[in-house]
Amino acid sequence: MPDEVAVSGAELEALVRGVCFKTGPPRAVGVEVEWLVHAPERPGHVLSAAEYEQALTAVRALRLSAPLTVEPGGQLELSSLPAPSLGACWEAMREDLAAVRAALAPLGLALTGTATDPWRAPLRRLREPRYEAMERVLDRTGSSGRAMMCCSASVQVCVDAGLPGPGPLGFERRWRLAHLLGPVLVAAFANSPFLAGRATGWRSTRQALWAAIEPGRTAAPPLGTDARTAWSRHVLDTPVMCVRADEGPWPLPQGLTLRAWAREGVRAEGAGRAPVAADLDYHVSTLFPPVRARGHLELRMIDAQPGEDGWAVPLAVVGALFDDEEAAEAAYRAVAPLSERLGDVPPPRSPLWLTAARDGLTDPGLAAAARACFEAAAGALERLGAPSALRALVAGFTERYVARGRCPADDLLAHPFDSLAEAPGLWGTTAPRGRKDVVS
């Protein structure tokens, strides 16, 4: 870092505007899947350091197509490479996940199909300076940050930013669609009603955690401004979480925005040095809005899903609604009326987003929008040539949940907590341990 050249605020803004929305015809899709890891026969068991390292050693020895990373609480994350089609993305990820499951099984461990840990309290396993800093910053607003870091898991779908012009595939429309579609995805895929031994009263406790974390770091920028301007202002005017250094602990200059840091340089209180270009990318990685622009668009509001291939349903639905022009237009018409319920507070704290997290598809407006969006996605998947097995997964999810105003959290809530480990799909199968599906 010392030999890098300091950058000005104008240079940082130009970088944001030029890099965070890379325009062009939508061609690629990607998915990031996070997983909690449990011992199914002892779901509340906290792995010892030796047990955890044994599991990591087994998984890291695999030859996977997707980069493997570890989240602060020990969650495993696989981030697919950009794929030319939904089918290619699905096939590559499911092969990787099959290999991971096979490596964990002899150790008595499994990937868990829920988005918050039902049994265990937050325990941070990674002691890197980044997570030391993140924990200290998020602790300023309560305990939700630690639970998010250590006890949550998601499915993040990545789509191209879109074309430079107007229309359903234009990046401005896609940016707006992502934010309006967000609460529908929260509600339809809600799958985290329990946390650390109790029912929380939320169908998506994971989303409730995000809503309780430091507002500036997790809030969406305003939608009334063009996407590039809104995002660049958001990036430059959000306080930096920390300043990277050669040794930890890293400085935590409270309240110092990236814009002010660039203006004040080495004189910025608490920073110790001037910002360089690499600090911009790092700063963006510490912002956690529901939709994040990093050249492409990351949709970050979806809970981890049950079953072996449950994660593929949000991948397919989002991919279809964004990359098929007819479906994109239908989805936009379906979700546009929901904008009247957003209120003055940005997502994820807006009334509509909180309703989605608490009530799922029992909310009539969200249920109607979900039905229209899933119907549009079904048609688009056929036009896009998605594999029949992937289309069948979406159809099955639609029939089981969306058509009935339900979400995966409702399956978990149907079980008394002391028998939650028997819930269908929790360990990556349709009916674990010989139990039959409890939903008629």
CSV table of C-alpha atoms in Angstrom, one decimal:
chain,number,residue,atom,x,y,z
A,1,MET,CA,0.0,0.0,0.0
A,2,PRO,CA,2.7,2.6,0.7
A,3,ASP,CA,3.9,2.7,-2.9
A,4,GLU,CA,0.3,3.3,-4.3
A,5,VAL,CA,-0.6,6.8,-5.4
A,6,ALA,CA,-3.2,8.8,-3.4
A,7,VAL,CA,-6.4,9.6,-5.3
A,8,SER,CA,-8.7,12.6,-5.2
A,9,GLY,CA,-12.5,12.6,-4.6
A,10,ALA,CA,-13.1,13.4,-8.3
A,11,GLU,CA,-10.9,10.4,-9.3
A,12,LEU,CA,-12.8,8.1,-6.9
A,13,GLU,CA,-16.2,9.3,-8.2
A,14,ALA,CA,-15.0,8.7,-11.8
A,15,LEU,CA,-13.9,5.2,-10.8
A,16,VAL,CA,-17.3,4.4,-9.2
A,17,ARG,CA,-19.3,5.7,-12.2
A,18,GLY,CA,-17.1,3.9,-14.7
A,19,VAL,CA,-16.6,0.6,-12.9
A,20,CYS,CA,-19.7,-0.2,-10.8
A,21,PHE,CA,-22.1,-0.2,-13.8
A,22,LYS,CA,-20.4,-1.9,-16.8
A,23,THR,CA,-23.0,-1.7,-19.5
A,24,GLY,CA,-23.6,-4.0,-22.4
A,25,PRO,CA,-26.0,-6.8,-23.5
A,26,PRO,CA,-26.9,-9.1,-20.6
A,27,ARG,CA,-24.8,-12.2,-21.2
A,28,ALA,CA,-23.6,-13.7,-17.9
A,29,VAL,CA,-25.2,-14.8,-14.7
A,30,GLY,CA,-23.7,-16.0,-11.4
A,31,VAL,CA,-24.7,-17.2,-8.0
A,32,GLU,CA,-23.1,-17.1,-4.5
A,33,VAL,CA,-24.3,-19.7,-2.1
A,34,GLU,CA,-23.5,-19.6,1.6
A,35,TRP,CA,-24.1,-22.5,3.9
A,36,LEU,CA,-24.2,-23.1,7.7
A,37,VAL,CA,-22.5,-26.4,8.6
A,38,HIS,CA,-24.0,-28.7,11.3
A,39,ALA,CA,-23.7,-32.3,12.5
A,40,PRO,CA,-27.3,-33.6,11.7
A,41,GLU,CA,-27.3,-36.1,14.5
A,42,ARG,CA,-26.2,-33.3,17.0
A,43,PRO,CA,-27.5,-30.1,15.4
A,44,GLY,CA,-26.8,-27.9,18.4
A,45,HIS,CA,-23.2,-29.2,18.7
A,46,VAL,CA,-20.6,-26.4,18.4
A,47,LEU,CA,-17.7,-27.8,16.4
A,48,SER,CA,-14.4,-27.7,18.2
A,49,ALA,CA,-11.4,-26.0,16.6
A,50,ALA,CA,-10.0,-29.4,15.6
A,51,GLU,CA,-13.3,-30.6,14.1
A,52,TYR,CA,-13.7,-27.4,12.2
A,53,GLU,CA,-10.2,-27.5,10.8
A,54,GLN,CA,-10.7,-31.1,9.7
A,55,ALA,CA,-13.8,-30.1,7.8
A,56,LEU,CA,-12.0,-27.2,6.1
A,57,THR,CA,-9.1,-29.4,5.2
A,58,ALA,CA,-11.5,-31.9,3.5
A,59,VAL,CA,-13.3,-29.2,1.6
A,60,ARG,CA,-10.2,-27.2,0.6
A,61,ALA,CA,-8.7,-30.4,-0.9
A,62,LEU,CA,-11.4,-30.5,-3.5
A,63,ARG,CA,-11.0,-29.3,-7.1
A,64,LEU,CA,-14.0,-27.0,-7.5
A,65,SER,CA,-15.0,-24.7,-10.3
A,66,ALA,CA,-16.2,-22.0,-7.9
A,67,PRO,CA,-13.9,-20.2,-5.5
A,68,LEU,CA,-14.4,-21.3,-1.9
A,69,THR,CA,-14.3,-18.8,0.9
A,70,VAL,CA,-15.1,-19.0,4.6
A,71,GLU,CA,-17.4,-16.5,6.4
A,72,PRO,CA,-16.7,-15.2,9.9
A,73,GLY,CA,-18.8,-17.8,11.7
A,74,GLY,CA,-17.4,-20.7,9.6
A,75,GLN,CA,-20.1,-20.7,7.0
A,76,LEU,CA,-18.9,-22.0,3.6
A,77,GLU,CA,-19.4,-19.8,0.5
A,78,LEU,CA,-19.1,-20.9,-3.1
A,79,SER,CA,-19.1,-18.1,-5.7
A,80,SER,CA,-19.6,-19.3,-9.2
A,81,LEU,CA,-17.7,-17.9,-12.1
A,82,PRO,CA,-19.8,-15.9,-14.5
A,83,ALA,CA,-21.7,-18.4,-16.7
A,84,PRO,CA,-23.1,-17.9,-20.2
A,85,SER,CA,-26.5,-19.4,-19.2
A,86,LEU,CA,-28.6,-20.4,-16.3
A,87,GLY,CA,-28.2,-24.0,-17.2
A,88,ALA,CA,-24.4,-23.8,-17.2
A,89,CYS,CA,-24.3,-21.9,-13.9
A,90,TRP,CA,-26.7,-24.5,-12.3
A,91,GLU,CA,-24.7,-27.5,-13.5
A,92,ALA,CA,-21.3,-26.2,-12.4
A,93,MET,CA,-22.6,-25.2,-8.9
A,94,ARG,CA,-24.5,-28.4,-8.3
A,95,GLU,CA,-21.4,-30.4,-9.1
A,96,ASP,CA,-19.3,-28.4,-6.7
A,97,LEU,CA,-22.0,-28.7,-4.0
A,98,ALA,CA,-22.2,-32.5,-4.5
A,99,ALA,CA,-18.4,-32.7,-4.0
A,100,VAL,CA,-18.6,-30.6,-0.8
A,101,ARG,CA,-21.4,-32.6,0.6
A,102,ALA,CA,-19.5,-35.9,-0.1
A,103,ALA,CA,-16.4,-34.5,1.6
A,104,LEU,CA,-18.3,-33.5,4.7
A,105,ALA,CA,-20.5,-36.6,5.1
A,106,PRO,CA,-17.7,-39.0,6.4
A,107,LEU,CA,-17.1,-36.4,9.2
A,108,GLY,CA,-20.8,-36.5,10.2
A,109,LEU,CA,-21.4,-33.0,8.8
A,110,ALA,CA,-23.9,-31.5,6.4
A,111,LEU,CA,-24.7,-28.2,4.7
A,112,THR,CA,-27.8,-26.8,6.4
A,113,GLY,CA,-30.8,-25.6,4.4
A,114,THR,CA,-31.8,-22.6,6.5
A,115,ALA,CA,-30.7,-19.0,6.5
A,116,THR,CA,-30.0,-18.5,10.2
A,117,ASP,CA,-28.6,-20.9,12.7
A,118,PRO,CA,-31.6,-22.3,14.6
A,119,TRP,CA,-29.5,-23.7,17.4
A,120,ARG,CA,-26.2,-22.0,18.0
A,121,ALA,CA,-25.3,-18.5,19.3
A,122,PRO,CA,-22.9,-16.4,17.3
A,123,LEU,CA,-19.3,-17.7,17.4
A,124,ARG,CA,-16.7,-15.9,15.2
A,125,ARG,CA,-14.0,-18.3,14.0
A,126,LEU,CA,-12.1,-16.0,11.7
A,127,ARG,CA,-9.7,-13.7,13.5
A,128,GLU,CA,-8.6,-11.6,10.5
A,129,PRO,CA,-8.2,-7.8,10.9
A,130,ARG,CA,-11.2,-7.3,8.5
A,131,TYR,CA,-13.6,-9.2,10.8
A,132,GLU,CA,-12.1,-7.8,13.9
A,133,ALA,CA,-12.9,-4.4,12.5
A,134,MET,CA,-16.3,-5.3,11.2
A,135,GLU,CA,-17.4,-6.8,14.6
A,136,ARG,CA,-16.3,-3.6,16.4
A,137,VAL,CA,-18.1,-1.3,14.0
A,138,LEU,CA,-21.3,-3.3,13.9
A,139,ASP,CA,-21.4,-3.7,17.7
A,140,ARG,CA,-22.1,0.0,17.8
A,141,THR,CA,-25.7,-0.6,16.9
A,142,GLY,CA,-26.3,-3.8,18.9
A,143,SER,CA,-25.9,-7.6,18.6
A,144,SER,CA,-27.5,-8.1,15.2
A,145,GLY,CA,-24.2,-7.6,13.4
A,146,ARG,CA,-22.6,-10.5,15.2
A,147,ALA,CA,-25.5,-12.7,14.4
A,148,MET,CA,-25.4,-11.7,10.8
A,149,MET,CA,-21.7,-12.3,10.5
A,150,CYS,CA,-21.7,-15.7,12.3
A,151,CYS,CA,-25.2,-17.2,12.1
A,152,SER,CA,-26.6,-16.3,8.6
A,153,ALA,CA,-26.5,-17.6,5.1
A,154,SER,CA,-27.8,-16.5,1.8
A,155,VAL,CA,-28.2,-17.0,-1.9
A,156,GLN,CA,-26.9,-14.0,-3.9
A,157,VAL,CA,-27.7,-13.8,-7.6
A,158,CYS,CA,-25.5,-11.8,-9.9
A,159,VAL,CA,-26.7,-10.4,-13.2
A,160,ASP,CA,-25.1,-8.0,-15.7
A,161,ALA,CA,-25.8,-4.3,-15.2
A,162,GLY,CA,-27.6,-4.0,-18.6
A,163,LEU,CA,-27.6,-1.9,-21.7
A,164,PRO,CA,-26.8,1.9,-21.6
A,165,GLY,CA,-30.2,2.9,-23.0
A,166,PRO,CA,-33.9,2.8,-21.9
A,167,GLY,CA,-36.1,-0.3,-21.9
A,168,PRO,CA,-36.5,-3.5,-19.9
A,169,LEU,CA,-32.8,-4.4,-20.4
A,170,GLY,CA,-31.4,-1.0,-19.8
A,171,PHE,CA,-29.3,-0.6,-16.6
A,172,GLU,CA,-31.5,2.1,-15.2
A,173,ARG,CA,-34.6,-0.1,-15.4
A,174,ARG,CA,-32.7,-3.2,-14.1
A,175,TRP,CA,-31.4,-1.2,-11.1
A,176,ARG,CA,-35.0,-0.1,-10.3
A,177,LEU,CA,-36.4,-3.5,-10.9
A,178,ALA,CA,-33.9,-5.1,-8.5
A,179,HIS,CA,-35.0,-2.8,-5.7
A,180,LEU,CA,-38.8,-3.2,-6.4
A,181,LEU,CA,-38.5,-6.9,-6.8
A,182,GLY,CA,-36.4,-7.2,-3.6
A,183,PRO,CA,-39.3,-7.5,-1.1
A,184,VAL,CA,-41.0,-10.1,-3.3
A,185,LEU,CA,-37.9,-12.2,-3.2
A,186,VAL,CA,-37.5,-11.7,0.5
A,187,ALA,CA,-41.1,-12.9,1.1
A,188,ALA,CA,-41.1,-15.8,-1.4
A,189,PHE,CA,-37.8,-17.2,-0.3
A,190,ALA,CA,-38.0,-16.4,3.5
A,191,ASN,CA,-36.4,-19.4,5.3
A,192,SER,CA,-35.1,-18.3,8.7
A,193,PRO,CA,-37.8,-18.2,11.4
A,194,PHE,CA,-35.4,-19.5,14.2
A,195,LEU,CA,-32.2,-18.1,15.6
A,196,ALA,CA,-30.0,-19.5,18.5
A,197,GLY,CA,-32.7,-21.6,20.1
A,198,ARG,CA,-35.9,-19.6,19.6
A,199,ALA,CA,-38.6,-18.6,17.2
A,200,THR,CA,-38.1,-14.9,16.4
A,201,GLY,CA,-41.5,-13.9,15.0
A,202,TRP,CA,-40.0,-13.3,11.6
A,203,ARG,CA,-40.1,-15.6,8.6
A,204,SER,CA,-36.8,-14.1,7.4
A,205,THR,CA,-34.8,-13.5,10.6
A,206,ARG,CA,-31.8,-13.0,8.3
A,207,GLN,CA,-33.5,-10.0,6.7
A,208,ALA,CA,-34.5,-8.7,10.1
A,209,LEU,CA,-30.9,-8.8,11.2
A,210,TRP,CA,-29.9,-6.7,8.2
A,211,ALA,CA,-32.6,-4.2,9.0
A,212,ALA,CA,-31.2,-3.8,12.5
A,213,ILE,CA,-27.6,-3.2,11.5
A,214,GLU,CA,-25.9,0.3,11.1
A,215,PRO,CA,-28.3,2.1,8.7
A,216,GLY,CA,-25.7,3.8,6.4
A,217,ARG,CA,-23.9,0.5,5.7
A,218,THR,CA,-27.0,-1.6,4.9
A,219,ALA,CA,-29.4,0.9,3.4
A,220,ALA,CA,-30.2,1.3,-0.3
A,221,PRO,CA,-29.5,4.6,-2.1
A,222,PRO,CA,-32.6,6.6,-3.2
A,223,LEU,CA,-34.3,5.4,-6.3
A,224,GLY,CA,-35.4,8.9,-7.4
A,225,THR,CA,-31.9,9.7,-8.9
A,226,ASP,CA,-30.2,8.1,-11.9
A,227,ALA,CA,-28.4,4.9,-10.9
A,228,ARG,CA,-24.8,6.0,-11.4
A,229,THR,CA,-25.3,9.2,-9.5
A,230,ALA,CA,-27.2,7.6,-6.6
A,231,TRP,CA,-24.7,4.8,-6.2
A,232,SER,CA,-21.6,7.0,-6.5
A,233,ARG,CA,-23.0,9.3,-3.8
A,234,HIS,CA,-23.8,6.4,-1.6
A,235,VAL,CA,-20.3,4.9,-1.9
A,236,LEU,CA,-18.5,8.2,-1.4
A,237,ASP,CA,-20.8,9.5,1.4
A,238,THR,CA,-21.0,6.3,3.6
A,239,PRO,CA,-18.3,6.2,6.4
A,240,VAL,CA,-15.5,3.9,5.8
A,241,MET,CA,-15.6,0.9,8.1
A,242,CYS,CA,-11.8,0.7,8.6
A,243,VAL,CA,-8.5,1.7,7.1
A,244,ARG,CA,-6.4,-1.3,5.9
A,245,ALA,CA,-2.9,-1.4,7.4
A,246,ASP,CA,0.1,-3.8,7.2
A,247,GLU,CA,-0.7,-5.0,10.8
A,248,GLY,CA,-3.9,-5.2,12.9
A,249,PRO,CA,-5.9,-4.0,14.5
A,250,TRP,CA,-6.9,-1.7,11.7
A,251,PRO,CA,-7.9,1.9,12.4
A,252,LEU,CA,-11.6,2.6,12.7
A,253,PRO,CA,-12.1,6.3,11.9
A,254,GLN,CA,-15.6,6.9,13.1
A,255,GLY,CA,-17.8,9.0,10.7
A,256,LEU,CA,-15.1,9.5,8.1
A,257,THR,CA,-16.7,9.2,4.6
A,258,LEU,CA,-14.6,8.1,1.6
A,259,ARG,CA,-15.2,11.6,0.1
A,260,ALA,CA,-13.9,13.3,3.2
A,261,TRP,CA,-11.0,11.0,3.4
A,262,ALA,CA,-10.0,11.8,-0.2
A,263,ARG,CA,-10.4,15.5,0.5
A,264,GLU,CA,-8.4,15.5,3.7
A,265,GLY,CA,-5.9,12.9,2.8
A,266,VAL,CA,-3.3,11.9,5.4
A,267,ARG,CA,-4.7,14.7,7.6
A,268,ALA,CA,-8.0,12.8,8.0
A,269,GLU,CA,-8.6,12.1,11.7
A,270,GLY,CA,-8.0,8.5,12.5
A,271,ALA,CA,-7.0,7.4,9.0
A,272,GLY,CA,-3.2,7.6,9.2
A,273,ARG,CA,-2.8,7.8,5.5
A,274,ALA,CA,-4.4,9.0,2.3
A,275,PRO,CA,-6.7,6.8,0.3
A,276,VAL,CA,-5.5,4.9,-2.8
A,277,ALA,CA,-7.6,3.4,-5.6
A,278,ALA,CA,-7.7,-0.1,-4.0
A,279,ASP,CA,-9.4,1.4,-1.0
A,280,LEU,CA,-12.5,2.1,-3.2
A,281,ASP,CA,-13.0,-1.6,-4.0
A,282,TYR,CA,-12.4,-2.5,-0.4
A,283,HIS,CA,-14.9,0.1,0.8
A,284,VAL,CA,-17.6,-1.2,-1.6
A,285,SER,CA,-17.0,-4.7,-0.2
A,286,THR,CA,-17.9,-3.3,3.3
A,287,LEU,CA,-21.3,-1.9,2.1
A,288,PHE,CA,-24.2,-4.3,2.4
A,289,PRO,CA,-27.3,-2.8,0.7
A,290,PRO,CA,-29.9,-5.2,-0.7
A,291,VAL,CA,-28.6,-4.5,-4.2
A,292,ARG,CA,-24.9,-3.8,-4.7
A,293,ALA,CA,-23.3,-2.6,-7.9
A,294,ARG,CA,-19.8,-4.0,-8.6
A,295,GLY,CA,-19.7,-3.9,-12.4
A,296,HIS,CA,-22.7,-6.2,-12.3
A,297,LEU,CA,-25.6,-6.2,-9.9
A,298,GLU,CA,-25.6,-8.4,-6.8
A,299,LEU,CA,-29.1,-9.2,-5.4
A,300,ARG,CA,-28.3,-9.9,-1.8
A,301,MET,CA,-31.7,-10.2,-0.1
A,302,ILE,CA,-32.5,-13.9,-0.6
A,303,ASP,CA,-32.3,-16.4,2.2
A,304,ALA,CA,-30.4,-19.7,1.9
A,305,GLN,CA,-32.8,-22.4,0.7
A,306,PRO,CA,-33.7,-25.9,1.7
A,307,GLY,CA,-33.0,-29.1,-0.2
A,308,GLU,CA,-30.3,-30.2,-2.5
A,309,ASP,CA,-31.2,-27.8,-5.3
A,310,GLY,CA,-33.3,-25.2,-3.5
A,311,TRP,CA,-30.7,-22.5,-4.1
A,312,ALA,CA,-31.2,-22.9,-7.9
A,313,VAL,CA,-34.8,-21.6,-7.8
A,314,PRO,CA,-33.9,-18.0,-6.9
A,315,LEU,CA,-31.1,-18.2,-9.4
A,316,ALA,CA,-33.5,-19.3,-12.2
A,317,VAL,CA,-36.2,-16.9,-11.3
A,318,VAL,CA,-34.0,-13.8,-11.0
A,319,GLY,CA,-32.0,-14.8,-14.1
A,320,ALA,CA,-35.2,-15.2,-16.1
A,321,LEU,CA,-36.8,-12.0,-14.9
A,322,PHE,CA,-33.7,-9.9,-15.7
A,323,ASP,CA,-32.5,-11.4,-19.0
A,324,ASP,CA,-35.7,-12.1,-20.9
A,325,GLU,CA,-37.1,-8.8,-22.1
A,326,GLU,CA,-40.8,-10.0,-22.0
A,327,ALA,CA,-40.4,-11.3,-18.5
A,328,ALA,CA,-38.5,-8.2,-17.3
A,329,GLU,CA,-41.4,-6.0,-18.5
A,330,ALA,CA,-44.0,-8.3,-16.9
A,331,ALA,CA,-42.1,-8.3,-13.6
A,332,TYR,CA,-41.8,-4.6,-13.6
A,333,ARG,CA,-45.5,-4.1,-14.1
A,334,ALA,CA,-46.2,-6.6,-11.3
A,335,VAL,CA,-43.9,-5.0,-8.7
A,336,ALA,CA,-44.4,-1.3,-9.6
A,337,PRO,CA,-47.6,-0.9,-7.5
A,338,LEU,CA,-45.6,-2.0,-4.4
A,339,SER,CA,-43.5,1.2,-4.6
A,340,GLU,CA,-46.5,3.0,-3.0
A,341,ARG,CA,-45.8,1.0,0.2
A,342,LEU,CA,-42.0,1.6,0.4
A,343,GLY,CA,-42.5,4.7,2.7
A,344,ASP,CA,-39.8,7.3,3.3
A,345,VAL,CA,-37.3,4.9,4.9
A,346,PRO,CA,-34.9,3.1,2.4
A,347,PRO,CA,-34.7,-0.7,2.2
A,348,PRO,CA,-34.2,-2.9,4.1
A,349,ARG,CA,-36.0,-0.9,6.8
A,350,SER,CA,-38.9,0.4,4.7
A,351,PRO,CA,-42.3,-0.8,5.8
A,352,LEU,CA,-42.8,-3.0,2.8
A,353,TRP,CA,-39.4,-4.8,3.3
A,354,LEU,CA,-40.1,-5.4,7.0
A,355,THR,CA,-43.6,-6.8,6.1
A,356,ALA,CA,-42.0,-9.2,3.6
A,357,ALA,CA,-39.5,-10.4,6.2
A,358,ARG,CA,-42.1,-10.8,8.9
A,359,ASP,CA,-45.1,-12.1,7.0
A,360,GLY,CA,-43.7,-13.7,3.8
A,361,LEU,CA,-46.4,-14.3,1.2
A,362,THR,CA,-49.3,-14.1,3.7
A,363,ASP,CA,-49.3,-10.4,2.7
A,364,PRO,CA,-51.8,-10.2,-0.2
A,365,GLY,CA,-49.9,-7.6,-2.3
A,366,LEU,CA,-46.6,-9.4,-2.1
A,367,ALA,CA,-48.4,-12.7,-2.8
A,368,ALA,CA,-50.0,-11.3,-6.0
A,369,ALA,CA,-46.8,-9.8,-7.2
A,370,ALA,CA,-44.9,-13.1,-6.5
A,371,ARG,CA,-47.5,-15.1,-8.5
A,372,ALA,CA,-47.1,-12.8,-11.5
A,373,CYS,CA,-43.4,-12.8,-11.3
A,374,PHE,CA,-43.1,-16.6,-11.0
A,375,GLU,CA,-45.5,-17.0,-13.9
A,376,ALA,CA,-43.4,-14.6,-16.0
A,377,ALA,CA,-40.2,-16.5,-15.0
A,378,ALA,CA,-41.7,-19.8,-16.1
A,379,GLY,CA,-42.3,-18.6,-19.6
A,380,ALA,CA,-38.9,-16.9,-19.8
A,381,LEU,CA,-37.1,-20.1,-18.7
A,382,GLU,CA,-38.6,-22.0,-21.6
A,383,ARG,CA,-37.7,-19.2,-24.0
A,384,LEU,CA,-34.2,-19.1,-22.7
A,385,GLY,CA,-33.7,-22.8,-23.2
A,386,ALA,CA,-33.2,-23.6,-19.5
A,387,PRO,CA,-32.8,-27.3,-18.7
A,388,SER,CA,-36.1,-29.1,-18.1
A,389,ALA,CA,-35.0,-30.2,-14.7
A,390,LEU,CA,-34.3,-26.6,-13.7
A,391,ARG,CA,-37.7,-25.5,-14.9
A,392,ALA,CA,-39.3,-28.4,-12.9
A,393,LEU,CA,-37.6,-27.1,-9.7
A,394,VAL,CA,-39.1,-23.7,-10.3
A,395,ALA,CA,-42.5,-25.2,-11.1
A,396,GLY,CA,-42.4,-27.3,-7.9
A,397,PHE,CA,-41.5,-24.3,-5.8
A,398,THR,CA,-44.3,-22.3,-7.3
A,399,GLU,CA,-46.9,-25.0,-6.7
A,400,ARG,CA,-45.7,-25.7,-3.1
A,401,TYR,CA,-45.2,-22.2,-1.9
A,402,VAL,CA,-46.1,-19.3,-4.2
A,403,ALA,CA,-49.4,-20.5,-5.4
A,404,ARG,CA,-50.4,-21.1,-1.8
A,405,GLY,CA,-49.1,-17.9,-0.3
A,406,ARG,CA,-46.4,-19.8,1.6
A,407,CYS,CA,-42.6,-19.7,1.9
A,408,PRO,CA,-40.0,-22.3,3.1
A,409,ALA,CA,-40.1,-20.8,6.6
A,410,ASP,CA,-43.6,-22.1,6.9
A,411,ASP,CA,-42.3,-25.7,6.6
A,412,LEU,CA,-39.9,-25.1,9.5
A,413,LEU,CA,-42.6,-23.4,11.6
A,414,ALA,CA,-44.7,-26.5,11.2
A,415,HIS,CA,-42.2,-28.4,13.3
A,416,PRO,CA,-41.9,-28.2,17.1
A,417,PHE,CA,-38.5,-26.7,17.7
A,418,ASP,CA,-37.2,-29.9,19.4
A,419,SER,CA,-37.9,-31.9,16.2
A,420,LEU,CA,-36.6,-29.2,13.8
A,421,ALA,CA,-33.7,-31.4,12.8
A,422,GLU,CA,-36.3,-33.7,11.1
A,423,ALA,CA,-37.7,-30.9,8.8
A,424,PRO,CA,-37.7,-31.9,5.2
A,425,GLY,CA,-34.9,-30.4,3.1
A,426,LEU,CA,-32.9,-29.2,6.1
A,427,TRP,CA,-29.9,-31.4,5.3
A,428,GLY,CA,-30.2,-31.2,1.5
A,429,THR,CA,-32.7,-34.0,0.8
A,430,THR,CA,-36.4,-34.0,0.2
A,431,ALA,CA,-37.2,-36.2,3.2
A,432,PRO,CA,-34.3,-36.7,5.6
A,433,ARG,CA,-34.1,-39.7,8.0
A,434,GLY,CA,-37.0,-41.4,6.3
A,435,ARG,CA,-39.5,-38.7,7.3
A,436,LYS,CA,-42.3,-37.8,4.9
A,437,ASP,CA,-43.1,-34.3,3.8
A,438,VAL,CA,-45.3,-32.7,6.5
A,439,VAL,CA,-47.1,-30.4,4.0
A,440,SER,CA,-50.0,-31.7,2.1
